[in-house]
GROMACS .gro file of C-alpha atoms in nm:
model
  161
    1MET     CA    1  -2.457  -3.778   6.215
    2SER     CA    2  -2.536  -3.852   6.568
    3ARG     CA    3  -2.315  -4.123   6.771
    4ILE     CA    4  -2.550  -4.357   6.785
    5THR     CA    5  -2.609  -4.345   6.396
    6GLU     CA    6  -2.218  -4.392   6.377
    7LEU     CA    7  -2.226  -4.654   6.587
    8TRP     CA    8  -2.518  -4.821   6.411
    9ALA     CA    9  -2.328  -4.801   6.071
   10ALA     CA   10  -2.029  -4.938   6.173
   11GLY     CA   11  -2.238  -5.245   6.334
   12ASP     CA   12  -2.242  -5.186   6.701
   13VAL     CA   13  -2.472  -5.067   6.966
   14PRO     CA   14  -2.434  -4.949   7.302
   15ALA     CA   15  -2.362  -5.223   7.571
   16ARG     CA   16  -2.531  -5.000   7.877
   17ASP     CA   17  -2.930  -5.067   7.864
   18GLY     CA   18  -3.084  -4.762   7.709
   19LEU     CA   19  -3.312  -4.610   7.413
   20TYR     CA   20  -3.096  -4.435   7.197
   21ARG     CA   21  -3.248  -4.211   6.947
   22ALA     CA   22  -3.064  -4.066   6.614
   23ASP     CA   23  -3.115  -3.743   6.692
   24GLY     CA   24  -2.869  -3.819   6.963
   25SER     CA   25  -3.116  -3.815   7.248
   26ALA     CA   26  -3.115  -4.127   7.519
   27ARG     CA   27  -3.297  -4.235   7.815
   28GLU     CA   28  -3.219  -4.556   8.050
   29VAL     CA   29  -3.425  -4.861   8.000
   30GLY     CA   30  -3.525  -5.101   8.276
   31ILE     CA   31  -3.623  -5.462   8.237
   32ASP     CA   32  -3.641  -5.730   8.488
   33SER     CA   33  -3.418  -5.971   8.289
   34ALA     CA   34  -3.545  -6.231   7.960
   35ALA     CA   35  -3.875  -6.263   8.153
   36LEU     CA   36  -3.949  -5.900   8.005
   37SER     CA   37  -4.249  -5.870   8.240
   38ARG     CA   38  -4.100  -5.569   8.331
   39PHE     CA   39  -4.004  -5.262   8.100
   40GLY     CA   40  -3.972  -4.898   8.105
   41LEU     CA   41  -3.767  -4.578   8.043
   42GLY     CA   42  -3.589  -4.396   8.302
   43ALA     CA   43  -3.368  -4.117   8.335
   44PRO     CA   44  -3.193  -3.925   8.052
   45LEU     CA   45  -2.859  -4.097   7.933
   46ASP     CA   46  -2.567  -3.894   7.780
   47LEU     CA   47  -2.408  -4.120   7.526
   48GLU     CA   48  -2.080  -3.954   7.496
   49GLU     CA   49  -2.006  -3.951   7.810
   50LEU     CA   50  -2.085  -4.308   7.818
   51LEU     CA   51  -1.838  -4.368   7.600
   52ARG     CA   52  -1.577  -4.140   7.745
   53GLY     CA   53  -1.625  -4.323   8.066
   54ASP     CA   54  -1.587  -4.687   7.869
   55PRO     CA   55  -1.461  -4.658   7.498
   56GLU     CA   56  -1.530  -5.009   7.455
   57GLY     CA   57  -1.870  -4.993   7.598
   58VAL     CA   58  -2.038  -5.153   7.310
   59THR     CA   59  -2.146  -5.465   7.095
   60THR     CA   60  -2.183  -5.587   6.792
   61TYR     CA   61  -2.497  -5.617   6.659
   62ASP     CA   62  -2.672  -5.912   6.441
   63ILE     CA   63  -3.059  -5.853   6.307
   64HIS     CA   64  -3.263  -6.177   6.324
   65PRO     CA   65  -3.384  -6.244   5.953
   66ASP     CA   66  -3.756  -6.325   6.146
   67CYS     CA   67  -3.732  -6.002   6.330
   68PHE     CA   68  -3.752  -5.765   6.049
   69ALA     CA   69  -4.099  -5.586   5.953
   70GLU     CA   70  -4.202  -5.337   5.733
   71LEU     CA   71  -4.442  -5.083   5.930
   72PRO     CA   72  -4.780  -4.968   5.760
   73ASP     CA   73  -4.796  -4.652   5.604
   74ASP     CA   74  -5.192  -4.622   5.620
   75SER     CA   75  -5.228  -4.286   5.783
   76GLY     CA   76  -4.924  -4.007   5.648
   77SER     CA   77  -4.674  -3.901   5.746
   78ASP     CA   78  -4.561  -3.831   6.119
   79SER     CA   79  -4.331  -3.516   6.061
   80ASP     CA   80  -4.609  -3.305   6.188
   81PRO     CA   81  -4.507  -3.240   6.589
   82ASP     CA   82  -4.843  -3.102   6.621
   83PRO     CA   83  -5.089  -3.353   6.459
   84GLY     CA   84  -5.410  -3.203   6.630
   85PRO     CA   85  -5.701  -3.363   6.735
   86GLY     CA   86  -5.814  -3.723   6.600
   87PRO     CA   87  -5.624  -4.061   6.606
   88GLY     CA   88  -5.275  -3.911   6.567
   89PRO     CA   89  -5.044  -3.960   6.274
   90GLY     CA   90  -4.943  -4.258   6.080
   91LEU     CA   91  -4.638  -4.434   6.146
   92GLY     CA   92  -4.471  -4.335   5.800
   93PRO     CA   93  -4.245  -4.560   5.582
   94GLY     CA   94  -4.010  -4.791   5.778
   95PHE     CA   95  -3.942  -5.092   5.966
   96VAL     CA   96  -3.918  -5.254   6.330
   97CYS     CA   97  -3.599  -5.494   6.369
   98GLY     CA   98  -3.455  -5.718   6.630
   99GLY     CA   99  -3.194  -5.957   6.710
  100ASP     CA  100  -2.878  -6.000   6.942
  101GLY     CA  101  -2.551  -5.874   7.039
  102ALA     CA  102  -2.187  -6.006   7.104
  103HIS     CA  103  -2.287  -6.199   7.405
  104GLY     CA  104  -2.586  -6.454   7.452
  105SER     CA  105  -2.792  -6.245   7.704
  106GLU     CA  106  -2.777  -5.945   7.477
  107GLY     CA  107  -3.057  -5.846   7.259
  108PHE     CA  108  -3.181  -5.514   7.093
  109PHE     CA  109  -3.451  -5.421   6.898
  110ALA     CA  110  -3.475  -5.079   6.661
  111ARG     CA  111  -3.705  -4.879   6.435
  112LEU     CA  112  -3.517  -4.786   6.077
  113ASP     CA  113  -3.687  -4.499   5.855
  114ALA     CA  114  -3.785  -4.601   5.459
  115ASP     CA  115  -3.393  -4.589   5.364
  116ARG     CA  116  -3.292  -4.831   5.686
  117ASN     CA  117  -3.108  -4.577   5.867
  118LEU     CA  118  -3.159  -4.599   6.216
  119VAL     CA  119  -3.430  -4.400   6.406
  120TRP     CA  120  -3.400  -4.536   6.736
  121VAL     CA  121  -3.259  -4.855   6.890
  122VAL     CA  122  -3.326  -4.982   7.196
  123SER     CA  123  -3.041  -5.198   7.370
  124MET     CA  124  -3.050  -5.439   7.664
  125GLY     CA  125  -2.798  -5.643   7.824
  126ASP     CA  126  -2.993  -5.924   7.996
  127SER     CA  127  -3.305  -5.955   7.773
  128ASN     CA  128  -3.227  -6.231   7.597
  129PRO     CA  129  -3.200  -6.229   7.165
  130PHE     CA  130  -3.525  -6.104   7.018
  131GLU     CA  131  -3.616  -6.341   6.720
  132LYS     CA  132  -3.947  -6.267   6.617
  133VAL     CA  133  -4.183  -5.894   6.541
  134GLU     CA  134  -4.521  -5.869   6.477
  135VAL     CA  135  -4.653  -5.523   6.381
  136HIS     CA  136  -5.041  -5.437   6.438
  137GLY     CA  137  -5.147  -5.096   6.364
  138THR     CA  138  -4.931  -4.886   6.552
  139THR     CA  139  -4.791  -5.146   6.796
  140ALA     CA  140  -4.485  -5.328   6.721
  141ARG     CA  141  -4.436  -5.621   6.980
  142PHE     CA  142  -4.068  -5.806   7.001
  143PHE     CA  143  -4.036  -6.178   7.117
  144ASN     CA  144  -3.727  -6.289   7.271
  145ASN     CA  145  -3.586  -6.630   7.225
  146LEU     CA  146  -3.765  -6.750   7.538
  147GLY     CA  147  -4.158  -6.637   7.361
  148ASN     CA  148  -4.158  -6.327   7.627
  149SER     CA  149  -4.214  -6.010   7.447
  150ILE     CA  150  -4.217  -5.626   7.484
  151GLU     CA  151  -4.512  -5.428   7.291
  152ILE     CA  152  -4.381  -5.060   7.212
  153ASP     CA  153  -4.663  -4.827   7.071
  154LEU     CA  154  -4.481  -4.667   6.799
  155THR     CA  155  -4.688  -4.344   6.823
  156ASP     CA  156  -4.584  -4.284   7.173
  157HIS     CA  157  -4.347  -3.974   7.195
  158ASP     CA  158  -4.027  -4.175   7.288
  159PHE     CA  159  -4.055  -4.422   7.006
  160ARG     CA  160  -4.205  -4.175   6.709
  161HIS     CA  161  -4.034  -4.111   6.399
   0.00000   0.00000   0.00000
């Protein structure tokens, strides 16, 4: 079990802006505040190192009831690392969700597998809470409490299962 899956199981996510994957990898996340007009992934992060430097650098999370959706499983599993030519692998069974942290400006969105185990989570300190998610094909759009949104291509290598 990776450190992020341990945190998730305990009801916590890192307080540092980042994409944290259940396989233990992580990357910086950059946004321009709750406006969410800019979202980008940056350099790799070391969650263990971050928590050694700031053991209290976590926040509790709550999933918003309207920010939870089942993913379509219309094309099969995405476990093949080289799906070959064509439209690409399906999403596989699972869910996406979002919500808030312990402070009013914090928000997160995440992907869960069919058993509701964490696949990845994006945690942000200044995004505001995410209160709604829409899934269309292989994209998920997460809306914060101001109506601003971030769209994620769930087939992108950073956001795959």
